[in-house]
Amino acid sequence: MSGERVYLYDSTLRDGAQTQGVDFTPADKAAIAEALDRLGIDYVEGGWPGANPTDDAFFGAPPALHRARLAAFGMTRRSGRCAADDPGLAAVLAAGAPVVTLVGKTWDFHAEVALGVGLAENVDMIGESIAHAAARCEEVIFDAEHFFDGYKANPGYALDCVRAALEAGARWIVLCDTNGGTLPHEVERIVGEVLAHVPGERLGIHCHDDTGNAVANSLLAVRAGVRHVQGTLNGLGERCGNANLVSILPSLILKMGFTTGVTPTDLTRLTHVSRLLDERLNRQPNRRAPYVGESAFAHKGGLHVSAVEKDPRCYEHIAPELVGNRRHIIVSDQAGRSNVLARLREIGLELEADDPRLAQMVRIVKEREGDGYAYDGAEASFELLARRVLGDVPEFFRITTFRVIDERRWDDHGRLVTLSEATVKLEVEGETYMTVAEGNGPVNALDAALRKVLTPVYPELAELRLVDYKVRILTPEAGTAAVTRVMIESTDGRGEHWNTVGVSGNVIDASFHALYDSITYLLLRHRLPGRDLAS
Amino acid sequence: MSGERVYLYDSTLRDGAQTQGVDFTPADKAAIAEALDRLGIDYVEGGWPGANPTDDAFFGAPPALHRARLAAFGMTRRSGRCAADDPGLAAVLAAGAPVVTLVGKTWDFHAEVALGVGLAENVDMIGESIAHAAARCEEVIFDAEHFFDGYKANPGYALDCVRAALEAGARWIVLCDTNGGTLPHEVERIVGEVLAHVPGERLGIHCHDDTGNAVANSLLAVRAGVRHVQGTLNGLGERCGNANLVSILPSLILKMGFTTGVTPTDLTRLTHVSRLLDERLNRQPNRRAPYVGESAFAHKGGLHVSAVEKDPRCYEHIAPELVGNRRHIIVSDQAGRSNVLARLREIGLELEADDPRLAQMVRIVKEREGDGYAYDGAEASFELLARRVLGDVPEFFRITTFRVIDERRWDDHGRLVTLSEATVKLEVEGETYMTVAEGNGPVNALDAALRKVLTPVYPELAELRLVDYKVRILTPEAGTAAVTRVMIESTDGRGEHWNTVGVSGNVIDASFHALYDSITYLLLRHRLPGRDLAS
């Protein structure tokens, strides 16, 4: 089967829009459709015409796609109407998309309980709707809703539904595991049985991740013979999400040897496309995502690192470049010289193994880790540490003293409010400043006060945002004073994220150190030639 | 195969500790081991004795496990030493765990490139180390590192390694997909072939999620015949994580009909255990996690909701209660009532389903959750909320205003120091007090100031200690001001721990609410007859 063509159908803009907390604008939809098109996806499902204003706006001015075909989603006709008179169906066809995908019930229980229609009428609804649409657009796809549950309950009836769609002219019959409860061995068996009735060149698969098996179910269905796979970018979708096309693609292409519209060259853009979606939606990218996550090729621990440096295949199942990702060496409390060296190379610093500055860095890392620092999640602080040893980091500003006041008091309206106010004394380029600002907590107030002075001098700080702030009390078992570790995650608002760390006996002081590193890192990055911000 | 016993092996505390950003304290490890034990996991791998101070501390004072067996992880002996003289092996055995798990190479390439040892010697290293350990502990497990890559490259050699371990007395041979690159159909085939050489009752599986198939690979291996599954809670682990035991368990038990140490009754605690881990680690729970995620049984969209109300099977693959999760129907007022009732029963409060006070509690919980409160990890705050509705909670003290000053300044010795000082005005039993104290941060200072007044009145507060303090910024994507959630874990110094939560636009205010609840909870508990403090 190696080399055979598999067709990819993306439902990010329709099923993915059901994700809790996701809300696409028409502009988001157009940008994502274009990214899918450039990637080489065969079908881009744009939405459900007639279902909501966003989808209508999108189909009203659809993006120009060059490689992909645009699909409009809808339902088969309602019971008691003929297809030509069904307003829902008419709205879908009126969108003018070359491809129309219609969903219909194939589970007897569902037709009777959820729809309340007779079993024979349900089959008629499918056949007539598909035939009606097939005469009015270039290509019709039938989504067989609840197919696996339906087949387990009543295989004959489920197959009758599918056959009706096939005979009415559907290009693809897509078997949907709508509730997501079907396990891999069941998908394998049932798809195998359906292939006796529907040729693989007309059969597709659509899985949900409710048991954590959506990717495997999709791959096993393709191996069994289906040649059309539906899914979403980053596995967006309601409940636990849809099958994640970003995980499926590399396995299909690199490991199983199938041909898709996405070429191996296109595949090197996969990490970018995955992160683009998250940026569009303002979601935190999943660093542990297969293939494209920031941690997917991260190596911790001296033994692993030295093995990877001998030969990356020791601990990497594919070369990260194939999917546009990169190797990541983590500095952790198991940090040895080889970790630090590898991490330095990654940030573009080449030192000889016997360079005394390397020994100095290892010593500082170990000392700091003894104090409670953790560079594992704070790569930006590590880079600053290394570059400070090399003398690369100017003192962009220096804080001498600060004071933060958090006060809970009665406001003018007789309500109890809590306000934080920070006063900071600092030096920037030889000038001394005193500045004050309010915030929603002491760290936020400190940040605001600092930026009041710094942003006019360093305008790039205007884009800096703190997106996460984590506090951890270390060694609370110890009878002695607890030490606090603060991690701050920042972004420049253009897709770059970085993490910094501060440790101190005082939580505000620890926060201040992490904040200082975050600002310094952004300023440094703008001054180092030829490198983007790294996380 | 239905009803057959499958053994579960958790590696959260060892492989899970490799997760980027995860850093367990010995107290975290003990708490997680106890939660795994209560859940019914067969083997709890505690760590790698001799590898780092945390693991040594954990094995130095291991938690008392009642259902699970504690396992210590280590490597087979190094080349050129005999097993009896290997210091690494000696450290693992010295930990005194009843179970010892030893990892060894089974991929010829890896033995030669990463270890640099001859193929024959590698087999000897395995056999001798297993035999040495088997004579010195109750049970030895062999982790066959890189087994699948090794088997694909050189099946004869991989099997030789495995056979050496089996013959030397390993109770289990665990096939590891160390690099995580093996696809489901390959796992199925290779496990099937290995079963011709090793009986399923001695065979285990250990998967990583680098292709998004770790759960499926584990389930397919069990179906093929292995009877031991390794994984971690929430899929913690380096790179993309290990096989997620939380996803595997319900499929194995509820769908495939296997028997495990986790009974169906234990399984109803699964959601709680999953979230407990995240709270311990200050990680955002994955709302889309299969089975246990907050969205796993969430229904959006009117059609789905009305179908679910007719019959939940329409859009739910299992009943959420089976795994301790709950349905989220966004439009329904009924959501949450059974959950609240169940929680009330847990804290010894019996209310009738039509009690108006129950409706009031549900309303308050919903309101608070809308504001950003999360009662999952803050049972003490939930209990206070419920008992306040019942009129059970006296106002032990009332704070009117406070002010905290954090100041970074030069001390008398010319060093920069940061000090926090809190001033609080409060009423206790009709008296008004004003008090001031220092601390290592604003919350610590507030706590100290409060206790200066409260401890003479309520001497039981002398034992109260805050052991953890976690801050999370909610909705950072909103352009509007972020809301902060603070969780505080407290102990009475006699083994009881409880968690409280506070939410506010100001982090100090949120901290204050959580602190107020913590103190009130301790005082209330001392006054309610017949019940210990609950966590």
Short mmCIF file of N, CA and C in Angstrom, two decimals, chain A residues 72-152:
data_model
loop_
_atom_site.label_atom_id
_atom_site.label_comp_id
_atom_site.label_asym_id
_atom_site.label_seq_id
_atom_site.Cartn_x
_atom_site.Cartn_y
_atom_site.Cartn_z
N ALA A 72 -18.59 23.01 2.21
CA ALA A 72 -19.63 23.55 3.10
C ALA A 72 -20.33 22.37 3.76
N PHE A 73 -20.58 22.50 5.06
CA PHE A 73 -21.17 21.41 5.83
C PHE A 73 -22.66 21.67 6.07
N GLY A 74 -23.45 20.60 6.08
CA GLY A 74 -24.86 20.74 6.42
C GLY A 74 -25.47 19.39 6.78
N MET A 75 -26.77 19.42 7.03
CA MET A 75 -27.47 18.20 7.40
C MET A 75 -28.30 17.70 6.24
N THR A 76 -28.55 16.40 6.22
CA THR A 76 -29.52 15.87 5.27
C THR A 76 -30.88 16.51 5.59
N ARG A 77 -31.81 16.41 4.64
CA ARG A 77 -33.11 17.07 4.81
C ARG A 77 -33.83 16.59 6.07
N ARG A 78 -34.70 17.44 6.58
CA ARG A 78 -35.53 17.07 7.71
C ARG A 78 -36.59 16.08 7.27
N SER A 79 -37.19 15.39 8.26
CA SER A 79 -38.24 14.44 7.90
C SER A 79 -39.49 15.21 7.49
N GLY A 80 -40.25 14.62 6.57
CA GLY A 80 -41.52 15.23 6.18
C GLY A 80 -41.40 16.34 5.14
N ARG A 81 -40.21 16.56 4.60
CA ARG A 81 -40.04 17.56 3.55
C ARG A 81 -39.36 16.86 2.38
N CYS A 82 -39.49 17.43 1.17
CA CYS A 82 -38.63 16.89 0.13
C CYS A 82 -37.35 17.71 0.11
N ALA A 83 -36.30 17.12 -0.42
CA ALA A 83 -34.97 17.76 -0.36
C ALA A 83 -35.00 19.15 -0.98
N ALA A 84 -35.74 19.29 -2.06
CA ALA A 84 -35.76 20.57 -2.77
C ALA A 84 -36.40 21.68 -1.93
N ASP A 85 -37.24 21.30 -0.95
CA ASP A 85 -37.94 22.29 -0.13
C ASP A 85 -37.29 22.51 1.23
N ASP A 86 -36.18 21.87 1.47
CA ASP A 86 -35.58 21.96 2.81
C ASP A 86 -34.74 23.23 2.90
N PRO A 87 -35.09 24.16 3.80
CA PRO A 87 -34.37 25.44 3.84
C PRO A 87 -32.92 25.27 4.28
N GLY A 88 -32.67 24.32 5.19
CA GLY A 88 -31.30 24.10 5.64
C GLY A 88 -30.40 23.67 4.50
N LEU A 89 -30.88 22.70 3.78
CA LEU A 89 -30.14 22.18 2.63
C LEU A 89 -29.93 23.28 1.59
N ALA A 90 -30.97 24.07 1.37
CA ALA A 90 -30.87 25.15 0.38
C ALA A 90 -29.79 26.14 0.78
N ALA A 91 -29.71 26.46 2.07
CA ALA A 91 -28.70 27.41 2.54
C ALA A 91 -27.30 26.88 2.28
N VAL A 92 -27.10 25.59 2.53
CA VAL A 92 -25.77 24.99 2.32
C VAL A 92 -25.40 25.05 0.85
N LEU A 93 -26.36 24.69 -0.02
CA LEU A 93 -26.05 24.70 -1.46
C LEU A 93 -25.85 26.12 -1.97
N ALA A 94 -26.57 27.05 -1.38
CA ALA A 94 -26.48 28.43 -1.84
C ALA A 94 -25.11 29.04 -1.56
N ALA A 95 -24.36 28.44 -0.62
CA ALA A 95 -23.04 28.99 -0.30
C ALA A 95 -22.09 28.89 -1.50
N GLY A 96 -22.40 27.99 -2.43
CA GLY A 96 -21.63 27.93 -3.67
C GLY A 96 -20.27 27.25 -3.54
N ALA A 97 -20.04 26.52 -2.45
CA ALA A 97 -18.77 25.81 -2.33
C ALA A 97 -18.74 24.63 -3.31
N PRO A 98 -17.56 24.32 -3.86
CA PRO A 98 -17.49 23.21 -4.80
C PRO A 98 -17.82 21.86 -4.16
N VAL A 99 -17.56 21.74 -2.85
CA VAL A 99 -17.81 20.49 -2.14
C VAL A 99 -18.87 20.71 -1.07
N VAL A 100 -19.82 19.78 -0.99
CA VAL A 100 -20.83 19.84 0.07
C VAL A 100 -20.75 18.55 0.87
N THR A 101 -20.66 18.71 2.18
CA THR A 101 -20.60 17.55 3.07
C THR A 101 -21.89 17.50 3.87
N LEU A 102 -22.63 16.40 3.75
CA LEU A 102 -23.90 16.28 4.47
C LEU A 102 -23.81 15.18 5.51
N VAL A 103 -24.27 15.50 6.72
CA VAL A 103 -24.26 14.51 7.79
C VAL A 103 -25.65 13.89 7.94
N GLY A 104 -25.68 12.59 8.18
CA GLY A 104 -26.95 11.89 8.42
C GLY A 104 -26.76 10.77 9.43
N LYS A 105 -27.87 10.38 10.05
CA LYS A 105 -27.81 9.35 11.09
C LYS A 105 -27.64 7.97 10.47
N THR A 106 -26.85 7.13 11.15
CA THR A 106 -26.75 5.74 10.70
C THR A 106 -26.94 4.77 11.86
N TRP A 107 -27.32 5.33 13.03
CA TRP A 107 -27.53 4.51 14.23
C TRP A 107 -29.04 4.45 14.44
N ASP A 108 -29.60 3.28 14.43
CA ASP A 108 -31.06 3.15 14.51
C ASP A 108 -31.62 3.84 15.76
N PHE A 109 -30.94 3.62 16.90
CA PHE A 109 -31.35 4.23 18.16
C PHE A 109 -31.41 5.76 18.05
N HIS A 110 -30.41 6.33 17.39
CA HIS A 110 -30.33 7.78 17.27
C HIS A 110 -31.44 8.32 16.38
N ALA A 111 -31.68 7.64 15.25
CA ALA A 111 -32.74 8.09 14.34
C ALA A 111 -34.06 8.11 15.10
N GLU A 112 -34.29 7.07 15.88
CA GLU A 112 -35.58 6.96 16.57
C GLU A 112 -35.67 7.87 17.78
N VAL A 113 -34.60 7.92 18.61
CA VAL A 113 -34.68 8.70 19.85
C VAL A 113 -34.40 10.18 19.62
N ALA A 114 -33.28 10.47 18.95
CA ALA A 114 -32.90 11.89 18.82
C ALA A 114 -33.72 12.59 17.75
N LEU A 115 -33.91 11.92 16.62
CA LEU A 115 -34.65 12.55 15.53
C LEU A 115 -36.13 12.26 15.59
N GLY A 116 -36.47 11.08 16.14
CA GLY A 116 -37.87 10.69 16.17
C GLY A 116 -38.43 10.38 14.79
N VAL A 117 -37.62 9.80 13.93
CA VAL A 117 -38.14 9.42 12.60
C VAL A 117 -38.04 7.90 12.43
N GLY A 118 -38.81 7.38 11.51
CA GLY A 118 -38.77 5.95 11.23
C GLY A 118 -37.47 5.58 10.53
N LEU A 119 -37.12 4.30 10.65
CA LEU A 119 -35.84 3.87 10.09
C LEU A 119 -35.82 3.97 8.56
N ALA A 120 -36.94 3.62 7.92
CA ALA A 120 -36.97 3.67 6.46
C ALA A 120 -36.89 5.12 5.98
N GLU A 121 -37.63 5.99 6.68
CA GLU A 121 -37.59 7.39 6.24
C GLU A 121 -36.19 7.97 6.37
N ASN A 122 -35.48 7.59 7.43
CA ASN A 122 -34.11 8.09 7.62
C ASN A 122 -33.23 7.72 6.42
N VAL A 123 -33.38 6.49 5.94
CA VAL A 123 -32.60 6.07 4.76
C VAL A 123 -32.99 6.93 3.55
N ASP A 124 -34.27 7.19 3.40
CA ASP A 124 -34.73 8.04 2.28
C ASP A 124 -34.15 9.45 2.40
N MET A 125 -34.15 9.98 3.63
CA MET A 125 -33.62 11.33 3.85
C MET A 125 -32.17 11.42 3.36
N ILE A 126 -31.40 10.37 3.66
CA ILE A 126 -29.99 10.35 3.24
C ILE A 126 -29.90 10.32 1.70
N GLY A 127 -30.53 9.32 1.11
CA GLY A 127 -30.41 9.12 -0.35
C GLY A 127 -30.88 10.35 -1.11
N GLU A 128 -32.04 10.87 -0.76
CA GLU A 128 -32.59 12.01 -1.51
C GLU A 128 -31.75 13.27 -1.35
N SER A 129 -31.24 13.49 -0.14
CA SER A 129 -30.44 14.70 0.09
C SER A 129 -29.13 14.63 -0.69
N ILE A 130 -28.50 13.48 -0.66
CA ILE A 130 -27.22 13.33 -1.40
C ILE A 130 -27.48 13.52 -2.90
N ALA A 131 -28.52 12.89 -3.41
CA ALA A 131 -28.80 13.00 -4.84
C ALA A 131 -29.10 14.45 -5.22
N HIS A 132 -29.87 15.13 -4.37
CA HIS A 132 -30.21 16.53 -4.62
C HIS A 132 -28.94 17.38 -4.68
N ALA A 133 -28.07 17.18 -3.72
CA ALA A 133 -26.85 17.99 -3.66
C ALA A 133 -25.90 17.63 -4.81
N ALA A 134 -25.81 16.33 -5.11
CA ALA A 134 -24.86 15.88 -6.14
C ALA A 134 -25.16 16.53 -7.49
N ALA A 135 -26.44 16.85 -7.71
CA ALA A 135 -26.82 17.47 -8.98
C ALA A 135 -26.49 18.97 -8.99
N ARG A 136 -26.12 19.50 -7.82
CA ARG A 136 -25.98 20.97 -7.71
C ARG A 136 -24.58 21.45 -7.27
N CYS A 137 -23.66 20.53 -7.06
CA CYS A 137 -22.28 20.97 -6.76
C CYS A 137 -21.32 19.96 -7.34
N GLU A 138 -20.02 20.25 -7.20
CA GLU A 138 -19.04 19.40 -7.88
C GLU A 138 -18.87 18.05 -7.21
N GLU A 139 -18.99 18.05 -5.89
CA GLU A 139 -18.65 16.83 -5.15
C GLU A 139 -19.45 16.79 -3.85
N VAL A 140 -20.03 15.64 -3.52
CA VAL A 140 -20.76 15.50 -2.27
C VAL A 140 -20.09 14.44 -1.40
N ILE A 141 -19.98 14.76 -0.12
CA ILE A 141 -19.40 13.83 0.85
C ILE A 141 -20.47 13.50 1.88
N PHE A 142 -20.59 12.21 2.23
CA PHE A 142 -21.57 11.83 3.24
C PHE A 142 -20.86 11.51 4.56
N ASP A 143 -21.18 12.28 5.61
CA ASP A 143 -20.67 11.99 6.95
C ASP A 143 -21.66 11.06 7.64
N ALA A 144 -21.23 9.82 7.84
CA ALA A 144 -22.11 8.82 8.47
C ALA A 144 -22.00 8.96 9.99
N GLU A 145 -22.89 9.77 10.55
CA GLU A 145 -22.82 10.09 11.98
C GLU A 145 -23.06 8.84 12.82
N HIS A 146 -22.30 8.73 13.92
CA HIS A 146 -22.46 7.60 14.85
C HIS A 146 -22.32 6.25 14.15
N PHE A 147 -21.50 6.20 13.08
CA PHE A 147 -21.48 4.95 12.33
C PHE A 147 -21.04 3.76 13.19
N PHE A 148 -20.00 3.95 14.01
CA PHE A 148 -19.47 2.79 14.74
C PHE A 148 -20.45 2.29 15.81
N ASP A 149 -21.06 3.23 16.54
CA ASP A 149 -22.09 2.81 17.51
C ASP A 149 -23.26 2.17 16.77
N GLY A 150 -23.62 2.75 15.63
CA GLY A 150 -24.72 2.20 14.84
C GLY A 150 -24.40 0.81 14.33
N TYR A 151 -23.19 0.63 13.86
CA TYR A 151 -22.82 -0.68 13.31
C TYR A 151 -22.81 -1.74 14.40
N LYS A 152 -22.33 -1.34 15.60
CA LYS A 152 -22.31 -2.32 16.70
C LYS A 152 -23.73 -2.71 17.09
#
